[in-house]
mmCIF file of N, CA and C in Angstrom:
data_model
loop_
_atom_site.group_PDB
_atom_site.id
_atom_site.type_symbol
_atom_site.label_atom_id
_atom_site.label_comp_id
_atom_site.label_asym_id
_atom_site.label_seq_id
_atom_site.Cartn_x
_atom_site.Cartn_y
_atom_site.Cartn_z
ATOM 1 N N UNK A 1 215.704 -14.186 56.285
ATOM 2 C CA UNK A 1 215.072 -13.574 57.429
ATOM 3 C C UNK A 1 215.976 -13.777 58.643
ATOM 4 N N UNK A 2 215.992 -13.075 59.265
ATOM 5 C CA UNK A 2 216.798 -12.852 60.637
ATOM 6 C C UNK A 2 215.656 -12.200 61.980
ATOM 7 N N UNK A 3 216.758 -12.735 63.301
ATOM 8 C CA UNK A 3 215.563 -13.047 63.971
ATOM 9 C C UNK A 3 216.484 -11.488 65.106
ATOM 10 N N UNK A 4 216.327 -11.126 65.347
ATOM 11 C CA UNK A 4 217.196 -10.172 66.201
ATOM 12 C C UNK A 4 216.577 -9.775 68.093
ATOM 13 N N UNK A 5 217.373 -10.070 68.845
ATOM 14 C CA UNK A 5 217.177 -9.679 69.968
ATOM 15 C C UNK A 5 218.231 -8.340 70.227
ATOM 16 N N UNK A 6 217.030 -7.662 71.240
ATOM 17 C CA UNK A 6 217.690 -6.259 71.747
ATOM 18 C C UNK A 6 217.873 -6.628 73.210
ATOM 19 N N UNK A 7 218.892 -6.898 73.299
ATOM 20 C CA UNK A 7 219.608 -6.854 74.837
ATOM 21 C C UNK A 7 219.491 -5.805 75.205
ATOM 22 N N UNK A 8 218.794 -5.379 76.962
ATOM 23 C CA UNK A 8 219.105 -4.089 77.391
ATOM 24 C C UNK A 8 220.291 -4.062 78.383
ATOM 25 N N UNK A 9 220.497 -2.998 78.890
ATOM 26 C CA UNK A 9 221.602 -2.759 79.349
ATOM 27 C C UNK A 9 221.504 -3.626 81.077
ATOM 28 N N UNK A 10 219.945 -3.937 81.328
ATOM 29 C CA UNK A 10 219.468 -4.335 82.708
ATOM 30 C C UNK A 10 218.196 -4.767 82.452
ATOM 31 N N UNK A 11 218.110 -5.938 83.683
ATOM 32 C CA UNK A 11 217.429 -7.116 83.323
ATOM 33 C C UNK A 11 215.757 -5.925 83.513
ATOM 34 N N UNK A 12 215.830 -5.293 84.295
ATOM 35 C CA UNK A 12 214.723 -4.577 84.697
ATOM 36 C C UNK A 12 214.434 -2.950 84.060
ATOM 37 N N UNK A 13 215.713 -3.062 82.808
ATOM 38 C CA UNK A 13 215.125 -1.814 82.597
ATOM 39 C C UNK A 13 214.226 -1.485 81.937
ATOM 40 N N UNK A 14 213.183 -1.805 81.451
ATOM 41 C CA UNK A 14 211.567 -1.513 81.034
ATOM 42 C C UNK A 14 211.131 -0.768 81.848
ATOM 43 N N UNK A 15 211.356 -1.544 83.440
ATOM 44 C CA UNK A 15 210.347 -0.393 84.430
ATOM 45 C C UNK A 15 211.460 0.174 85.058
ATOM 46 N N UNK A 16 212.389 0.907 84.920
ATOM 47 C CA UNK A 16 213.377 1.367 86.001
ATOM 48 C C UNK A 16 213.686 2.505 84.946
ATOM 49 N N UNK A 17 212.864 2.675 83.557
ATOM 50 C CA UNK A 17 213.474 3.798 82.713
ATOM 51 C C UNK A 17 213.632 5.368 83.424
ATOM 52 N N UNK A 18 214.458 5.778 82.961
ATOM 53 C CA UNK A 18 214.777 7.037 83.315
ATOM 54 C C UNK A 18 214.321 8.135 82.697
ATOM 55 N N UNK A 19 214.065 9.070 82.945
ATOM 56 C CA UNK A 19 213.350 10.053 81.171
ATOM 57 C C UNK A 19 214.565 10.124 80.006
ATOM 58 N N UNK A 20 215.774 10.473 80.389
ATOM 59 C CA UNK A 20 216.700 9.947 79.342
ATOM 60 C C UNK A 20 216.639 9.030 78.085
ATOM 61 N N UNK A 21 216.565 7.636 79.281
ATOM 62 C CA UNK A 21 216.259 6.297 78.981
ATOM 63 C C UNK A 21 214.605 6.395 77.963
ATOM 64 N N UNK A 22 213.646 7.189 78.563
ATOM 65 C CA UNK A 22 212.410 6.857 77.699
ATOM 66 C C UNK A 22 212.975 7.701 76.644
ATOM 67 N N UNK A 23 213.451 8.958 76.337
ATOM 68 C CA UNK A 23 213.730 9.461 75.418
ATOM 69 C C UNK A 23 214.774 8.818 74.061
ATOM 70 N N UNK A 24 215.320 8.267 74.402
ATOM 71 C CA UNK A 24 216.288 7.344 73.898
ATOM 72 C C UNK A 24 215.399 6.219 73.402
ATOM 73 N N UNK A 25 214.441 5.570 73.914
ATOM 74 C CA UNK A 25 213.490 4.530 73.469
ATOM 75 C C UNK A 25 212.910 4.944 72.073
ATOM 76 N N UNK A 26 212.370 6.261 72.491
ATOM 77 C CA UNK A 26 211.436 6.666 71.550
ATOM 78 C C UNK A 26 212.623 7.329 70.343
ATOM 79 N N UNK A 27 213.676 7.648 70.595
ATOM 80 C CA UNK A 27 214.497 7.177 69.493
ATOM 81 C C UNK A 27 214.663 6.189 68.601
ATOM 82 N N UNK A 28 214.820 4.928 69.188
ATOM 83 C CA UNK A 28 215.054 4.066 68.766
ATOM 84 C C UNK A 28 214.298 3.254 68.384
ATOM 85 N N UNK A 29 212.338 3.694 69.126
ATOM 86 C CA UNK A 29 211.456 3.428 68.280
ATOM 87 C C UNK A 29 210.783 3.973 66.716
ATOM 88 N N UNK A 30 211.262 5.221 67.327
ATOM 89 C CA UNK A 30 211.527 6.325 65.087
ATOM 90 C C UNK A 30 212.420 5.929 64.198
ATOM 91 N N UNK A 31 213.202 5.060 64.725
ATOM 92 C CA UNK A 31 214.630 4.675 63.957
ATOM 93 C C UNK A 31 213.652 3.425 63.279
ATOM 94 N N UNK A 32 213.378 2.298 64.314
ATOM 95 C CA UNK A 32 212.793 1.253 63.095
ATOM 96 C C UNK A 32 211.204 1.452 62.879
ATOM 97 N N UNK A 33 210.608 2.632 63.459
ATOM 98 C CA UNK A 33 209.322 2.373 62.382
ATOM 99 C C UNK A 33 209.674 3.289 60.906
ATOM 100 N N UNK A 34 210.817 3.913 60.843
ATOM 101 C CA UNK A 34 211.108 4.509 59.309
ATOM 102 C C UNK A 34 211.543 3.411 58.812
ATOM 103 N N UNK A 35 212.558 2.214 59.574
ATOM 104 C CA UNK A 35 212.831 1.182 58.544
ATOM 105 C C UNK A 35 211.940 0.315 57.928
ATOM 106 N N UNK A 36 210.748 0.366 58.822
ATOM 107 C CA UNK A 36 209.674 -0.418 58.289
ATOM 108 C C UNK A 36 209.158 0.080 56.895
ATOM 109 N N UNK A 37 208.883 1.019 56.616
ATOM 110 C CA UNK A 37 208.444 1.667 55.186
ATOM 111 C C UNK A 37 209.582 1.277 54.182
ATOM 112 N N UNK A 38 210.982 1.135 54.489
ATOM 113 C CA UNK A 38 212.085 0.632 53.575
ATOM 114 C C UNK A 38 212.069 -1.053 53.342
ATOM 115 N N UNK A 39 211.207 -1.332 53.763
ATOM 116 C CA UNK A 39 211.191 -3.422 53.670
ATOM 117 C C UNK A 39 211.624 -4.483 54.337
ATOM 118 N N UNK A 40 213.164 -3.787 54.837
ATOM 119 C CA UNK A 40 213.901 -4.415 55.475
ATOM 120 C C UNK A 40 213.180 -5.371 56.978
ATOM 121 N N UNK A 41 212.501 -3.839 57.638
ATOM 122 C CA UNK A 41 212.295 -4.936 58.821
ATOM 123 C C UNK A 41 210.763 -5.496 59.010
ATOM 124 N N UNK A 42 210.684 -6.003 59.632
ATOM 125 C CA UNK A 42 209.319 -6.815 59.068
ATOM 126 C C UNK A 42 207.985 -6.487 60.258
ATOM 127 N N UNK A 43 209.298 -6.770 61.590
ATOM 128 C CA UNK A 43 207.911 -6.426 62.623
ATOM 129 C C UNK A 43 209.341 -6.075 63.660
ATOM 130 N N UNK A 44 208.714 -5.299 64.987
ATOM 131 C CA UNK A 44 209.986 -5.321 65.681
ATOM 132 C C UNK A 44 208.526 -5.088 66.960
ATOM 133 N N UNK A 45 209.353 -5.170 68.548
ATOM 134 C CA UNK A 45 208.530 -4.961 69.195
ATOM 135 C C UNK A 45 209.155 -5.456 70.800
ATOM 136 N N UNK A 46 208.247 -4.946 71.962
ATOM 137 C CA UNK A 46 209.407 -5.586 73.117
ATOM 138 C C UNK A 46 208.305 -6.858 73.622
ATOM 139 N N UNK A 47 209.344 -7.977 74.118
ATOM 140 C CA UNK A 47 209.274 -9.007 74.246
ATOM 141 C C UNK A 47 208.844 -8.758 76.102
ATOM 142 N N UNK A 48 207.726 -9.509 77.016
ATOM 143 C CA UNK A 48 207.381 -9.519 78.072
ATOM 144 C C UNK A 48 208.026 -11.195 78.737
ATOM 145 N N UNK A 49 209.146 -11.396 78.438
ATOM 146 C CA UNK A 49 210.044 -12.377 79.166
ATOM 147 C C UNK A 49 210.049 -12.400 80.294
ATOM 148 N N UNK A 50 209.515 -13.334 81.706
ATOM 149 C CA UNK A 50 210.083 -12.844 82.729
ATOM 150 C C UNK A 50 211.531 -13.088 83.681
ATOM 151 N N UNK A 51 212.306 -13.034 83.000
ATOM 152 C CA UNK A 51 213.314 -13.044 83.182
ATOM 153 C C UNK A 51 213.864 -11.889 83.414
ATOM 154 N N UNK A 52 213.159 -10.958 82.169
ATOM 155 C CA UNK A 52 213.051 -9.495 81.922
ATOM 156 C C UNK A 52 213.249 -9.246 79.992
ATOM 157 N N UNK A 53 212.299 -8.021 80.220
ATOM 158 C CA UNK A 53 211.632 -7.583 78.448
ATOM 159 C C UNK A 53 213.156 -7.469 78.061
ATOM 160 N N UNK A 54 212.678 -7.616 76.841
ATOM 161 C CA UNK A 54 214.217 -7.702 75.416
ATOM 162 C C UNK A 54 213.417 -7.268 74.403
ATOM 163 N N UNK A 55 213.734 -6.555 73.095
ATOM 164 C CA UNK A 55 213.322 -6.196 72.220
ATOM 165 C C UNK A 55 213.537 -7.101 70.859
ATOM 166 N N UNK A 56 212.429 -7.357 70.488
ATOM 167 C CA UNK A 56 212.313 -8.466 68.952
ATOM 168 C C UNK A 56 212.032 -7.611 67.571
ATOM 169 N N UNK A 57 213.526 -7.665 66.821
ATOM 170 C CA UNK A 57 212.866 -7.712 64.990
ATOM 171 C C UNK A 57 213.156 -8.418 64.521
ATOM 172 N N UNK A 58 212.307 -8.985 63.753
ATOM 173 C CA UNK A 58 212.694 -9.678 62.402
ATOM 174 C C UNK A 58 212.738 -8.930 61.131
ATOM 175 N N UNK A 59 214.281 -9.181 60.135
ATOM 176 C CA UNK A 59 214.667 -8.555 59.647
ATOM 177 C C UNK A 59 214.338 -9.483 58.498
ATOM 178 N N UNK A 60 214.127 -8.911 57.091
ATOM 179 C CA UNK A 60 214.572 -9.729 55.736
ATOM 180 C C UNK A 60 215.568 -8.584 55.258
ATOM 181 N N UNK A 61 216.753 -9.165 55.020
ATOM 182 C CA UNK A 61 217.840 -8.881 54.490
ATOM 183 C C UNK A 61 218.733 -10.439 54.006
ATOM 184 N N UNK A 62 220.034 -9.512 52.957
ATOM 185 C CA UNK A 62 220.508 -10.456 51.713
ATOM 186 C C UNK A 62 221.480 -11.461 52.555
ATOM 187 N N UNK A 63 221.646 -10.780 53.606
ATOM 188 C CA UNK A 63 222.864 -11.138 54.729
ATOM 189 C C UNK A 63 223.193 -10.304 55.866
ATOM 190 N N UNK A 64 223.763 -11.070 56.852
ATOM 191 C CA UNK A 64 223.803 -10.990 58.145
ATOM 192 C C UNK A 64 224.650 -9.424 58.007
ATOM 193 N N UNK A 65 225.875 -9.375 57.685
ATOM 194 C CA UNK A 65 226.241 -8.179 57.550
ATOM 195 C C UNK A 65 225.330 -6.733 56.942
ATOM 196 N N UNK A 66 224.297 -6.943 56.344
ATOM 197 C CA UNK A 66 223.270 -5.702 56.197
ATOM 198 C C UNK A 66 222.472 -6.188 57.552
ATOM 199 N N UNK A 67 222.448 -7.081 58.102
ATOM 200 C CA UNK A 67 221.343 -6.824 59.415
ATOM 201 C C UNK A 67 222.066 -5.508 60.417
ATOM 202 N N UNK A 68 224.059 -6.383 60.658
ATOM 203 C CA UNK A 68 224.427 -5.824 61.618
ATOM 204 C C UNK A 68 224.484 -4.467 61.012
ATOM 205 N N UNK A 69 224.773 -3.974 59.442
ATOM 206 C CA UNK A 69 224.510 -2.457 59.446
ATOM 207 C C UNK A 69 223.562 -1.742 59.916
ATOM 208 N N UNK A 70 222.422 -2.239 60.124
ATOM 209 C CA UNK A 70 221.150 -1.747 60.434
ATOM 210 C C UNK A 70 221.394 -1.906 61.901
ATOM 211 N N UNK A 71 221.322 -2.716 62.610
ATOM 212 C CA UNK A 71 221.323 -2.624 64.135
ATOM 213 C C UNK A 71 222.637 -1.906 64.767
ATOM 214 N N UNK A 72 223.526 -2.093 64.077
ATOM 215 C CA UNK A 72 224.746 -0.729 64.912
ATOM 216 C C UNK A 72 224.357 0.674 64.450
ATOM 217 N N UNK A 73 223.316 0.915 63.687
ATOM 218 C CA UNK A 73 222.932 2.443 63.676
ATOM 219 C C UNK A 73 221.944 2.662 64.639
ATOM 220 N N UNK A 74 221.543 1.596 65.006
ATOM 221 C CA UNK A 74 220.220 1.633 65.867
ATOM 222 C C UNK A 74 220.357 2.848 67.240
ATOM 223 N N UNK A 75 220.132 3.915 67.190
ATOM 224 C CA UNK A 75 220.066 4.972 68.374
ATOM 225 C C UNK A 75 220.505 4.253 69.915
ATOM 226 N N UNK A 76 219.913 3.309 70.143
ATOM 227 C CA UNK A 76 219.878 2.651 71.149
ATOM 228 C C UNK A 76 221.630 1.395 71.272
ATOM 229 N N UNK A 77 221.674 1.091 70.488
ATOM 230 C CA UNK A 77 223.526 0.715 70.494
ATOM 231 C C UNK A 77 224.264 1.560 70.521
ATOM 232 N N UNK A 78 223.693 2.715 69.519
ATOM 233 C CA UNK A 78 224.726 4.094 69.694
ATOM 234 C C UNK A 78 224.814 4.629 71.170
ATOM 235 N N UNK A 79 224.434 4.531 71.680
ATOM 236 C CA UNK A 79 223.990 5.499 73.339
ATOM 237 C C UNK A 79 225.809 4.788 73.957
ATOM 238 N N UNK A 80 225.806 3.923 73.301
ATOM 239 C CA UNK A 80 226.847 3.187 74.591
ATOM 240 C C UNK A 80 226.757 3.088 75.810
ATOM 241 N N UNK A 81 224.845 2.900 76.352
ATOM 242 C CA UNK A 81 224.316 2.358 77.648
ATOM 243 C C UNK A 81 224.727 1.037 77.812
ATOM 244 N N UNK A 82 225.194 0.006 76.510
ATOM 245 C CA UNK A 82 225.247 -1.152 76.948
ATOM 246 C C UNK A 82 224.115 -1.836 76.138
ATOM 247 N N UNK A 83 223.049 -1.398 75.624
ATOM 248 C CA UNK A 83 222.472 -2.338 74.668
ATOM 249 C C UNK A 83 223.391 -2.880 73.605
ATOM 250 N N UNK A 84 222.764 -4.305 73.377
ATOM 251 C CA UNK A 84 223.834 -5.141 72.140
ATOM 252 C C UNK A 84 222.242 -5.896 71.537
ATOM 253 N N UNK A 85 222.506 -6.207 70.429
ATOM 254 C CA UNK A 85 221.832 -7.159 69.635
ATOM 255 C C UNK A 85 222.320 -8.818 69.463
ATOM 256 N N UNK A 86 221.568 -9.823 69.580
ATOM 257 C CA UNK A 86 222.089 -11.296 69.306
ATOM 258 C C UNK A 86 221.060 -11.504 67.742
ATOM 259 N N UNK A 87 221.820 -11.741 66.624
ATOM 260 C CA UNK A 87 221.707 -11.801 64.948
ATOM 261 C C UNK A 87 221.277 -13.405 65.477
ATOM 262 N N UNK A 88 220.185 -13.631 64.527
ATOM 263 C CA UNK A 88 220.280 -15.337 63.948
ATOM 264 C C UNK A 88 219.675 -15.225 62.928
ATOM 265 N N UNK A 89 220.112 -16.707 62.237
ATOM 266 C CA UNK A 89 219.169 -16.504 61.108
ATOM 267 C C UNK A 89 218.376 -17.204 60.961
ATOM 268 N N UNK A 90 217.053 -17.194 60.154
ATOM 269 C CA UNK A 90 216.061 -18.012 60.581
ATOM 270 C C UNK A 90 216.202 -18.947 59.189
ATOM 271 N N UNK A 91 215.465 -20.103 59.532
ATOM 272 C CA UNK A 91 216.114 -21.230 58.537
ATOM 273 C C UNK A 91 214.632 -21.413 57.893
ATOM 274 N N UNK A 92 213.500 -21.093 58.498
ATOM 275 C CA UNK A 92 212.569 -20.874 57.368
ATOM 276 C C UNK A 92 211.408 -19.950 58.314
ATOM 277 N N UNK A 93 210.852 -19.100 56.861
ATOM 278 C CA UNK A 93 209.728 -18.256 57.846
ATOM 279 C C UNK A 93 208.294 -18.534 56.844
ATOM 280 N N UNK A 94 207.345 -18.578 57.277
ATOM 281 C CA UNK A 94 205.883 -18.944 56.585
ATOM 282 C C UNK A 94 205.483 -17.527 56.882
ATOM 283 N N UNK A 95 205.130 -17.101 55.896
ATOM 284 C CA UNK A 95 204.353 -15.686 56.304
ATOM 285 C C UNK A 95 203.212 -15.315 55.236
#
């Protein structure tokens, strides 16, 4: 299991979206609710940090390299706005 954060491009962009920007969301929200029906991801969702929101999935995959395949297709890395993902792996999950 892997724990994945979605870095946005700005600490405030949740509320500063642009229609672009929402359009692009809702990309990248069709992108992992189809992965959800494939197994891989488990739950994904945005995080209310106040620091500022970041986006959370947890992935089950064989290895870190099938996570990062999955998150560099992600619509939202593709844009080259500047979103990045931080991979970890989780050392045990109870579910």
């Amino acid at each position: 299991m892997f724990h994945c954060r979605l870095i946005p491009p700005r600490p405030d962009f949740a509320f500063t979206l642009t229609d672009a920007e929402k359009a692009l969301m809702k990309q990248h929200s069709d992108y992992l609710r189809g992965k959800l029906g494939e197994g891989g991801v488990i739950l994904f969702g945005p995080v209310a940090d106040p620091v500022g929101p970041w986006g959370l999935g947890i992935v089950r995959a064989d290895d870190e390299a099938a996570v990062r395949e999955l998150t560099e297709a992600d619509p939202a890395v593709r844009s080259g706005l500047g979103f990045r993902y931080e991979i970890l792996p989780m050392m045990t999950a109870v579910m």
